[in-house]
C-alpha atoms as an extended CHARMM CRD file, in Angstrom:
* protein
*
       244  EXT
         1         1  MET       CA             90.4300000000       99.3170000000       91.2420000000  PROA      1               0.0000000000
         2         2  ALA       CA             86.9890000000      100.3550000000       92.2440000000  PROA      2               0.0000000000
         3         3  GLY       CA             84.1450000000      100.9200000000       89.6040000000  PROA      3               0.0000000000
         4         4  LYS       CA             81.7810000000      103.2410000000       88.7880000000  PROA      4               0.0000000000
         5         5  LEU       CA             78.0450000000      104.5390000000       89.5780000000  PROA      5               0.0000000000
         6         6  TYR       CA             75.7280000000      105.7530000000       87.3280000000  PROA      6               0.0000000000
         7         7  ILE       CA             72.8120000000      107.3050000000       88.3700000000  PROA      7               0.0000000000
         8         8  VAL       CA             70.1910000000      107.2750000000       85.3890000000  PROA      8               0.0000000000
         9         9  PRO       CA             66.9850000000      109.0060000000       84.8680000000  PROA      9               0.0000000000
        10        10  THR       CA             64.2830000000      107.8150000000       83.4560000000  PROA      10              0.0000000000
        11        11  PRO       CA             61.2130000000      108.9740000000       81.5450000000  PROA      11              0.0000000000
        12        12  VAL       CA             58.1800000000      110.5930000000       83.5690000000  PROA      12              0.0000000000
        13        13  GLY       CA             55.6000000000      109.9010000000       81.6170000000  PROA      13              0.0000000000
        14        14  ASN       CA             56.7800000000      109.9330000000       77.7300000000  PROA      14              0.0000000000
        15        15  LEU       CA             58.6740000000      107.4460000000       77.0730000000  PROA      15              0.0000000000
        16        16  GLY       CA             60.4540000000      109.8550000000       73.8920000000  PROA      16              0.0000000000
        17        17  ASP       CA             61.8420000000      111.7000000000       77.1410000000  PROA      17              0.0000000000
        18        18  MET       CA             64.9590000000      108.7390000000       77.4150000000  PROA      18              0.0000000000
        19        19  THR       CA             68.3170000000      110.0850000000       76.3520000000  PROA      19              0.0000000000
        20        20  PRO       CA             70.2300000000      108.2960000000       73.9800000000  PROA      20              0.0000000000
        21        21  ARG       CA             72.9380000000      108.3660000000       76.6120000000  PROA      21              0.0000000000
        22        22  ALA       CA             71.1970000000      106.7910000000       79.0400000000  PROA      22              0.0000000000
        23        23  ILE       CA             70.2000000000      103.9990000000       76.9420000000  PROA      23              0.0000000000
        24        24  GLU       CA             73.6800000000      103.0260000000       76.1050000000  PROA      24              0.0000000000
        25        25  VAL       CA             74.9450000000      103.4090000000       79.6400000000  PROA      25              0.0000000000
        26        26  LEU       CA             71.9810000000      101.4150000000       80.6480000000  PROA      26              0.0000000000
        27        27  LYS       CA             72.8340000000       98.4390000000       77.6040000000  PROA      27              0.0000000000
        28        28  THR       CA             76.5960000000       98.5980000000       78.9960000000  PROA      28              0.0000000000
        29        29  VAL       CA             76.8340000000       98.5610000000       82.4330000000  PROA      29              0.0000000000
        30        30  ASP       CA             77.4440000000       95.1160000000       84.0840000000  PROA      30              0.0000000000
        31        31  THR       CA             74.0970000000       95.5000000000       86.5040000000  PROA      31              0.0000000000
        32        32  VAL       CA             70.9960000000       97.9140000000       86.8440000000  PROA      32              0.0000000000
        33        33  LEU       CA             69.5090000000       98.6590000000       90.4630000000  PROA      33              0.0000000000
        34        34  ALA       CA             65.9140000000       99.3090000000       89.8540000000  PROA      34              0.0000000000
        35        35  GLU       CA             63.3360000000      100.3440000000       92.1640000000  PROA      35              0.0000000000
        36        36  ASP       CA             60.5620000000       97.8940000000       91.0260000000  PROA      36              0.0000000000
        37        37  THR       CA             62.4500000000       95.0070000000       88.4440000000  PROA      37              0.0000000000
        38        38  ARG       CA             58.6470000000       94.8050000000       86.9340000000  PROA      38              0.0000000000
        39        39  THR       CA             58.2900000000       98.5250000000       86.2850000000  PROA      39              0.0000000000
        40        40  SER       CA             62.0030000000       98.8140000000       84.8940000000  PROA      40              0.0000000000
        41        41  GLY       CA             61.4740000000       95.1510000000       82.6570000000  PROA      41              0.0000000000
        42        42  ILE       CA             59.0470000000       96.8260000000       80.3570000000  PROA      42              0.0000000000
        43        43  LEU       CA             61.4180000000      100.0870000000       80.0260000000  PROA      43              0.0000000000
        44        44  LEU       CA             64.2300000000       97.9990000000       79.0930000000  PROA      44              0.0000000000
        45        45  LYS       CA             62.6760000000       95.4590000000       77.0220000000  PROA      45              0.0000000000
        46        46  HSD       CA             61.0330000000       98.8870000000       75.0840000000  PROA      46              0.0000000000
        47        47  PHE       CA             64.5690000000       99.9140000000       74.3140000000  PROA      47              0.0000000000
        48        48  GLY       CA             66.2570000000       96.6540000000       73.4950000000  PROA      48              0.0000000000
        49        49  ILE       CA             68.1840000000       96.9370000000       77.0640000000  PROA      49              0.0000000000
        50        50  ALA       CA             69.3660000000       93.0900000000       78.0760000000  PROA      50              0.0000000000
        51        51  THR       CA             71.4350000000       94.0440000000       81.1670000000  PROA      51              0.0000000000
        52        52  PRO       CA             70.6550000000       92.0150000000       84.3790000000  PROA      52              0.0000000000
        53        53  MET       CA             68.7730000000       94.0390000000       86.9730000000  PROA      53              0.0000000000
        54        54  ARG       CA             68.4360000000       93.6790000000       90.8590000000  PROA      54              0.0000000000
        55        55  SER       CA             65.8490000000       95.4060000000       92.9860000000  PROA      55              0.0000000000
        56        56  HSD       CA             67.0590000000       98.7820000000       94.8310000000  PROA      56              0.0000000000
        57        57  HSD       CA             64.4780000000      100.1520000000       96.7420000000  PROA      57              0.0000000000
        58        58  LYS       CA             63.2810000000      102.0760000000      100.0760000000  PROA      58              0.0000000000
        59        59  PHE       CA             62.3670000000       98.3470000000      101.5580000000  PROA      59              0.0000000000
        60        60  ASN       CA             66.1800000000       97.2810000000      101.2910000000  PROA      60              0.0000000000
        61        61  GLU       CA             68.0950000000      100.2050000000      100.2710000000  PROA      61              0.0000000000
        62        62  HSD       CA             69.9520000000      100.3910000000      103.7410000000  PROA      62              0.0000000000
        63        63  GLU       CA             70.5740000000       96.5640000000      103.7270000000  PROA      63              0.0000000000
        64        64  ALA       CA             71.9720000000       96.2960000000      100.4010000000  PROA      64              0.0000000000
        65        65  VAL       CA             73.7470000000       99.6850000000      100.0050000000  PROA      65              0.0000000000
        66        66  SER       CA             76.8030000000       97.6230000000      101.5500000000  PROA      66              0.0000000000
        67        67  ALA       CA             76.7770000000       94.7900000000       99.0840000000  PROA      67              0.0000000000
        68        68  VAL       CA             76.1610000000       96.9350000000       96.4070000000  PROA      68              0.0000000000
        69        69  VAL       CA             79.7200000000       99.4090000000       97.4990000000  PROA      69              0.0000000000
        70        70  ASN       CA             81.2910000000       95.9060000000       97.9200000000  PROA      70              0.0000000000
        71        71  GLN       CA             81.0990000000       95.1830000000       94.0860000000  PROA      71              0.0000000000
        72        72  LEU       CA             81.8430000000       99.0130000000       93.2150000000  PROA      72              0.0000000000
        73        73  MET       CA             84.9300000000       98.4700000000       94.5900000000  PROA      73              0.0000000000
        74        74  GLY       CA             85.8640000000       95.2960000000       93.2320000000  PROA      74              0.0000000000
        75        75  GLY       CA             85.6520000000       96.8740000000       89.8470000000  PROA      75              0.0000000000
        76        76  ALA       CA             81.6750000000       96.6680000000       88.8810000000  PROA      76              0.0000000000
        77        77  VAL       CA             80.2240000000       99.3020000000       87.0320000000  PROA      77              0.0000000000
        78        78  MET       CA             76.1270000000       99.7650000000       87.4890000000  PROA      78              0.0000000000
        79        79  ALA       CA             73.6150000000      102.0950000000       87.2780000000  PROA      79              0.0000000000
        80        80  LEU       CA             70.8390000000      103.1080000000       89.4330000000  PROA      80              0.0000000000
        81        81  ILE       CA             67.1450000000      103.9270000000       88.2870000000  PROA      81              0.0000000000
        82        82  SER       CA             64.2050000000      104.5080000000       89.8880000000  PROA      82              0.0000000000
        83        83  ASP       CA             60.6530000000      103.6510000000       88.1670000000  PROA      83              0.0000000000
        84        84  ALA       CA             60.3450000000      107.6850000000       87.1030000000  PROA      84              0.0000000000
        85        85  GLY       CA             62.4800000000      110.1860000000       86.9050000000  PROA      85              0.0000000000
        86        86  THR       CA             65.9150000000      111.2200000000       88.9120000000  PROA      86              0.0000000000
        87        87  PRO       CA             66.8560000000      108.3010000000       91.7350000000  PROA      87              0.0000000000
        88        88  GLY       CA             67.3870000000      110.6730000000       94.7580000000  PROA      88              0.0000000000
        89        89  ILE       CA             64.8140000000      112.9390000000       94.1740000000  PROA      89              0.0000000000
        90        90  SER       CA             62.1400000000      111.5610000000       96.4300000000  PROA      90              0.0000000000
        91        91  ASP       CA             63.2080000000      107.9840000000       95.6100000000  PROA      91              0.0000000000
        92        92  PRO       CA             66.0420000000      105.6740000000       96.5880000000  PROA      92              0.0000000000
        93        93  GLY       CA             69.5730000000      106.6530000000       95.4950000000  PROA      93              0.0000000000
        94        94  PHE       CA             71.0010000000      109.0340000000       98.7150000000  PROA      94              0.0000000000
        95        95  LEU       CA             72.2800000000      106.4410000000      100.7790000000  PROA      95              0.0000000000
        96        96  LEU       CA             74.3650000000      104.9610000000       97.7320000000  PROA      96              0.0000000000
        97        97  SER       CA             75.0490000000      107.8020000000       96.4010000000  PROA      97              0.0000000000
        98        98  ARG       CA             76.9150000000      108.9550000000       99.7090000000  PROA      98              0.0000000000
        99        99  GLU       CA             78.5500000000      105.7100000000      100.5670000000  PROA      99              0.0000000000
       100       100  CYS       CA             80.0220000000      105.4000000000       97.3730000000  PROA      100             0.0000000000
       101       101  ARG       CA             81.4630000000      109.1060000000       97.4520000000  PROA      101             0.0000000000
       102       102  ARG       CA             82.8400000000      107.8580000000      101.3050000000  PROA      102             0.0000000000
       103       103  GLN       CA             84.8820000000      104.9490000000       99.8370000000  PROA      103             0.0000000000
       104       104  GLY       CA             86.1410000000      107.0180000000       96.6430000000  PROA      104             0.0000000000
       105       105  ILE       CA             83.8460000000      105.1720000000       94.0590000000  PROA      105             0.0000000000
       106       106  GLU       CA             83.1670000000      107.2580000000       90.9420000000  PROA      106             0.0000000000
       107       107  VAL       CA             79.4060000000      108.7330000000       91.0860000000  PROA      107             0.0000000000
       108       108  GLU       CA             78.3510000000      109.9030000000       87.6400000000  PROA      108             0.0000000000
       109       109  THR       CA             74.6420000000      111.2840000000       87.2400000000  PROA      109             0.0000000000
       110       110  LEU       CA             73.0780000000      111.9440000000       83.6900000000  PROA      110             0.0000000000
       111       111  PRO       CA             70.6430000000      114.7840000000       83.2860000000  PROA      111             0.0000000000
       112       112  GLY       CA             67.4160000000      113.9130000000       82.3730000000  PROA      112             0.0000000000
       113       113  ALA       CA             63.6730000000      113.5400000000       83.1380000000  PROA      113             0.0000000000
       114       114  THR       CA             62.4300000000      115.2050000000       86.5840000000  PROA      114             0.0000000000
       115       115  ALA       CA             58.8140000000      116.1770000000       87.7620000000  PROA      115             0.0000000000
       116       116  PHE       CA             59.0270000000      119.2250000000       89.5240000000  PROA      116             0.0000000000
       117       117  VAL       CA             61.1780000000      121.0070000000       87.0270000000  PROA      117             0.0000000000
       118       118  PRO       CA             58.6240000000      121.0500000000       84.1250000000  PROA      118             0.0000000000
       119       119  ALA       CA             56.0840000000      121.3020000000       86.7820000000  PROA      119             0.0000000000
       120       120  LEU       CA             57.7390000000      124.7110000000       88.3510000000  PROA      120             0.0000000000
       121       121  VAL       CA             58.3770000000      126.4440000000       84.9030000000  PROA      121             0.0000000000
       122       122  ASN       CA             54.9530000000      125.8380000000       83.8840000000  PROA      122             0.0000000000
       123       123  SER       CA             53.4820000000      127.3420000000       86.8180000000  PROA      123             0.0000000000
       124       124  GLY       CA             54.0900000000      130.5800000000       86.1310000000  PROA      124             0.0000000000
       125       125  LEU       CA             54.7680000000      131.4020000000       89.2290000000  PROA      125             0.0000000000
       126       126  PRO       CA             58.9730000000      132.7150000000       90.3370000000  PROA      126             0.0000000000
       127       127  CYS       CA             61.1310000000      129.6690000000       89.6610000000  PROA      127             0.0000000000
       128       128  ASP       CA             64.4240000000      131.5060000000       89.2930000000  PROA      128             0.0000000000
       129       129  ARG       CA             64.5850000000      130.6740000000       93.5300000000  PROA      129             0.0000000000
       130       130  PHE       CA             62.5800000000      127.8880000000       95.2190000000  PROA      130             0.0000000000
       131       131  ILE       CA             62.4260000000      125.6810000000       97.8670000000  PROA      131             0.0000000000
       132       132  PHE       CA             61.4850000000      121.7980000000       97.2880000000  PROA      132             0.0000000000
       133       133  GLU       CA             59.7760000000      120.0750000000       99.8860000000  PROA      133             0.0000000000
       134       134  GLY       CA             58.9650000000      116.6600000000       97.9040000000  PROA      134             0.0000000000
       135       135  PHE       CA             56.6940000000      114.7500000000      100.2730000000  PROA      135             0.0000000000
       136       136  LEU       CA             55.2590000000      116.4060000000      103.1280000000  PROA      136             0.0000000000
       137       137  PRO       CA             55.0710000000      114.1680000000      106.1940000000  PROA      137             0.0000000000
       138       138  GLN       CA             51.9520000000      112.2250000000      106.2240000000  PROA      138             0.0000000000
       139       139  LYS       CA             50.7150000000      112.5550000000      109.7050000000  PROA      139             0.0000000000
       140       140  LYS       CA             53.7950000000      113.2190000000      112.3570000000  PROA      140             0.0000000000
       141       141  GLY       CA             55.3220000000      116.6060000000      111.7550000000  PROA      141             0.0000000000
       142       142  ARG       CA             52.9230000000      117.7880000000      108.9230000000  PROA      142             0.0000000000
       143       143  ALA       CA             51.1100000000      120.3390000000      110.7780000000  PROA      143             0.0000000000
       144       144  THR       CA             54.7670000000      121.9410000000      112.4290000000  PROA      144             0.0000000000
       145       145  ARG       CA             56.2900000000      121.9040000000      109.0070000000  PROA      145             0.0000000000
       146       146  LEU       CA             53.3310000000      123.7250000000      107.5080000000  PROA      146             0.0000000000
       147       147  GLU       CA             53.7760000000      126.2750000000      110.0860000000  PROA      147             0.0000000000
       148       148  GLU       CA             57.5300000000      126.4840000000      109.4160000000  PROA      148             0.0000000000
       149       149  LEU       CA             56.5710000000      127.2620000000      105.8530000000  PROA      149             0.0000000000
       150       150  LYS       CA             54.0560000000      129.7770000000      106.4760000000  PROA      150             0.0000000000
       151       151  GLU       CA             56.2330000000      132.6440000000      105.7150000000  PROA      151             0.0000000000
       152       152  GLN       CA             58.2120000000      131.3600000000      103.5050000000  PROA      152             0.0000000000
       153       153  PRO       CA             59.2590000000      134.1200000000      100.8830000000  PROA      153             0.0000000000
       154       154  LEU       CA             60.1800000000      131.6490000000       98.1410000000  PROA      154             0.0000000000
       155       155  THR       CA             57.8720000000      129.6460000000       95.5310000000  PROA      155             0.0000000000
       156       156  MET       CA             57.6750000000      126.2440000000       96.9860000000  PROA      156             0.0000000000
       157       157  VAL       CA             57.0580000000      122.2340000000       95.3340000000  PROA      157             0.0000000000
       158       158  PHE       CA             55.4210000000      119.6280000000       96.8400000000  PROA      158             0.0000000000
       159       159  TYR       CA             54.9980000000      116.2320000000       95.5860000000  PROA      159             0.0000000000
       160       160  GLU       CA             51.2780000000      114.2830000000       96.1780000000  PROA      160             0.0000000000
       161       161  SER       CA             49.3550000000      111.5360000000       95.7560000000  PROA      161             0.0000000000
       162       162  PRO       CA             46.2040000000      112.0180000000       93.8450000000  PROA      162             0.0000000000
       163       163  VAL       CA             43.8060000000      110.2080000000       96.9390000000  PROA      163             0.0000000000
       164       164  ARG       CA             45.7740000000      113.1570000000       99.2250000000  PROA      164             0.0000000000
       165       165  LEU       CA             45.3380000000      116.1250000000       97.1960000000  PROA      165             0.0000000000
       166       166  LEU       CA             42.0000000000      117.6720000000       98.0540000000  PROA      166             0.0000000000
       167       167  LYS       CA             42.8730000000      117.0290000000      101.6610000000  PROA      167             0.0000000000
       168       168  THR       CA             46.7960000000      119.1610000000      101.3090000000  PROA      168             0.0000000000
       169       169  LEU       CA             45.0340000000      121.6960000000       99.2830000000  PROA      169             0.0000000000
       170       170  GLN       CA             42.4680000000      122.2540000000      101.8370000000  PROA      170             0.0000000000
       171       171  GLN       CA             45.8470000000      122.4050000000      104.5930000000  PROA      171             0.0000000000
       172       172  PHE       CA             47.2510000000      124.7400000000      102.5930000000  PROA      172             0.0000000000
       173       173  VAL       CA             44.4250000000      126.8760000000      103.0270000000  PROA      173             0.0000000000
       174       174  VAL       CA             44.2240000000      127.0410000000      106.5240000000  PROA      174             0.0000000000
       175       175  THR       CA             47.9450000000      127.2430000000      106.6590000000  PROA      175             0.0000000000
       176       176  PHE       CA             48.8270000000      129.9200000000      103.8880000000  PROA      176             0.0000000000
       177       177  GLY       CA             45.1970000000      131.2180000000      102.9180000000  PROA      177             0.0000000000
       178       178  GLY       CA             42.7900000000      130.9220000000      100.6240000000  PROA      178             0.0000000000
       179       179  ASP       CA             44.1460000000      133.5900000000       97.9550000000  PROA      179             0.0000000000
       180       180  ARG       CA             47.4940000000      132.3210000000       97.6320000000  PROA      180             0.0000000000
       181       181  GLU       CA             48.4670000000      131.5970000000       94.4750000000  PROA      181             0.0000000000
       182       182  ALA       CA             49.1460000000      127.9220000000       93.3240000000  PROA      182             0.0000000000
       183       183  SER       CA             49.2530000000      125.5320000000       90.7490000000  PROA      183             0.0000000000
       184       184  VAL       CA             48.6670000000      121.8940000000       90.5200000000  PROA      184             0.0000000000
       185       185  VAL       CA             50.2600000000      120.0840000000       87.1440000000  PROA      185             0.0000000000
       186       186  ARG       CA             49.5220000000      116.1830000000       86.9360000000  PROA      186             0.0000000000
       187       187  GLU       CA             50.7260000000      113.7210000000       84.9000000000  PROA      187             0.0000000000
       188       188  ILE       CA             53.7800000000      115.5870000000       83.3470000000  PROA      188             0.0000000000
       189       189  SER       CA             54.3180000000      114.5480000000       80.0110000000  PROA      189             0.0000000000
       190       190  LYS       CA             51.7930000000      111.9780000000       79.5000000000  PROA      190             0.0000000000
       191       191  MET       CA             48.7880000000      111.7990000000       77.3820000000  PROA      191             0.0000000000
       192       192  HSD       CA             46.5920000000      113.4610000000       79.9350000000  PROA      192             0.0000000000
       193       193  ASN       CA             48.8840000000      116.0940000000       81.0320000000  PROA      193             0.0000000000
       194       194  THR       CA             46.8870000000      119.0460000000       82.6810000000  PROA      194             0.0000000000
       195       195  THR       CA             47.8040000000      121.9200000000       84.6370000000  PROA      195             0.0000000000
       196       196  HSD       CA             45.3150000000      124.0040000000       86.7420000000  PROA      196             0.0000000000
       197       197  ASN       CA             46.2590000000      127.7120000000       87.9800000000  PROA      197             0.0000000000
       198       198  GLY       CA             44.5130000000      129.6330000000       90.4610000000  PROA      198             0.0000000000
       199       199  THR       CA             44.1700000000      130.4280000000       94.3120000000  PROA      199             0.0000000000
       200       200  LEU       CA             44.3690000000      127.7020000000       96.8030000000  PROA      200             0.0000000000
       201       201  ASP       CA             40.2990000000      128.4410000000       97.0430000000  PROA      201             0.0000000000
       202       202  GLN       CA             39.8730000000      127.9010000000       93.2200000000  PROA      202             0.0000000000
       203       203  LEU       CA             42.1640000000      125.0750000000       93.1100000000  PROA      203             0.0000000000
       204       204  VAL       CA             40.0080000000      123.2820000000       96.0610000000  PROA      204             0.0000000000
       205       205  GLU       CA             36.5660000000      123.9650000000       94.5840000000  PROA      205             0.0000000000
       206       206  TYR       CA             37.9090000000      122.3450000000       91.4260000000  PROA      206             0.0000000000
       207       207  PHE       CA             39.4780000000      119.2280000000       92.8630000000  PROA      207             0.0000000000
       208       208  THR       CA             36.5130000000      118.7700000000       95.0720000000  PROA      208             0.0000000000
       209       209  ALA       CA             34.5170000000      118.7020000000       91.6390000000  PROA      209             0.0000000000
       210       210  ASN       CA             37.0350000000      117.0890000000       89.8530000000  PROA      210             0.0000000000
       211       211  SER       CA             38.6820000000      113.9940000000       91.1770000000  PROA      211             0.0000000000
       212       212  PRO       CA             42.5200000000      113.9060000000       90.4220000000  PROA      212             0.0000000000
       213       213  ARG       CA             44.2390000000      110.9080000000       89.1650000000  PROA      213             0.0000000000
       214       214  GLY       CA             47.7500000000      110.2760000000       88.2550000000  PROA      214             0.0000000000
       215       215  GLU       CA             51.1940000000      111.6530000000       89.8580000000  PROA      215             0.0000000000
       216       216  ILE       CA             50.8100000000      114.9990000000       91.0550000000  PROA      216             0.0000000000
       217       217  VAL       CA             53.1160000000      118.0830000000       91.9160000000  PROA      217             0.0000000000
       218       218  ILE       CA             51.8080000000      121.4730000000       93.7310000000  PROA      218             0.0000000000
       219       219  ILE       CA             53.6280000000      124.3250000000       93.3720000000  PROA      219             0.0000000000
       220       220  VAL       CA             52.6860000000      127.2880000000       96.0320000000  PROA      220             0.0000000000
       221       221  ALA       CA             53.5420000000      131.1010000000       95.5280000000  PROA      221             0.0000000000
       222       222  GLY       CA             55.8320000000      132.1670000000       98.3830000000  PROA      222             0.0000000000
       223       223  CYS       CA             54.4390000000      134.7270000000      101.0100000000  PROA      223             0.0000000000
       224       224  GLN       CA             54.5450000000      138.1310000000       99.6310000000  PROA      224             0.0000000000
       225       225  SER       CA             54.2520000000      139.7470000000      103.3830000000  PROA      225             0.0000000000
       226       226  ALA       CA             57.6000000000      137.9140000000      104.1490000000  PROA      226             0.0000000000
       227       227  THR       CA             59.1180000000      139.0990000000      100.7300000000  PROA      227             0.0000000000
       228       228  THR       CA             57.6450000000      142.8300000000      101.6460000000  PROA      228             0.0000000000
       229       229  LEU       CA             59.1320000000      142.7050000000      105.1620000000  PROA      229             0.0000000000
       230       230  LYS       CA             62.5540000000      141.8020000000      103.6100000000  PROA      230             0.0000000000
       231       231  VAL       CA             62.4600000000      144.2340000000      101.1280000000  PROA      231             0.0000000000
       232       232  ASP       CA             61.2620000000      147.2810000000      103.7660000000  PROA      232             0.0000000000
       233       233  LYS       CA             64.3180000000      145.6320000000      106.3010000000  PROA      233             0.0000000000
       234       234  TYR       CA             66.5940000000      146.2370000000      103.4750000000  PROA      234             0.0000000000
       235       235  ALA       CA             65.6700000000      149.6680000000      102.3040000000  PROA      235             0.0000000000
       236       236  ALA       CA             65.7920000000      150.3810000000      106.1130000000  PROA      236             0.0000000000
       237       237  PHE       CA             69.2290000000      149.5090000000      106.2770000000  PROA      237             0.0000000000
       238       238  LYS       CA             70.4610000000      150.9910000000      103.6190000000  PROA      238             0.0000000000
       239       239  GLY       CA             68.9850000000      154.3970000000      104.1930000000  PROA      239             0.0000000000
       240       240  LYS       CA             70.5650000000      154.4140000000      107.6580000000  PROA      240             0.0000000000
       241       241  SER       CA             73.6190000000      153.5220000000      105.9520000000  PROA      241             0.0000000000
       242       242  ALA       CA             73.4390000000      156.3350000000      104.0260000000  PROA      242             0.0000000000
       243       243  LYS       CA             73.3640000000      159.1940000000      106.5550000000  PROA      243             0.0000000000
       244       244  VAL       CA             76.5000000000      157.5690000000      108.0890000000  PROA      244             0.0000000000
């Protein structure tokens, strides 16, 4: 009988965000698949979890999937964690989850921490509908993708490193316009958690003078002209329908 794979979120900052159920699952599975066993080792030790760990990261994921699936098919029960947040969201996890589904292995994802949800809600920008972009391509395809997003009417969510934040904001100004509203959230749930709201021009000015540190989420407002255009077209359509 096939085993089971649990996908377990871990805190993005404050260890108090670890759920009791996540701790229970990690204690009872046969193996914990970790993005970085050194980082996860600190987490597991903190919660008194002695389950054996094995590396499962973006550099070995393709090769490791078949071996993990074979063990799961043989009845093993495993948990997949990343360094922080929910595996599969800009972290390893998708390939293993997909292959388990293909092979009929049960997969259960626990609810829990992920960086972009609190950043999005905290931004004050519309969050009923949004588009998650994660990390943009660093080189090839970056400019093309930004141009594709230029007329995007929905709120957009990006991940970025502190060393690339200012350059990315400057690129956003060129593509989206300096008056576009945005929010930069860093170190979510950690001691030095900060949120900076304003136009892209204002954020460029601030981070030119203040070098950022830590994990960063950028929230950018959608294109208002695109939204207005869609509303105008819908209104025109309704008007025509009413005359028929």
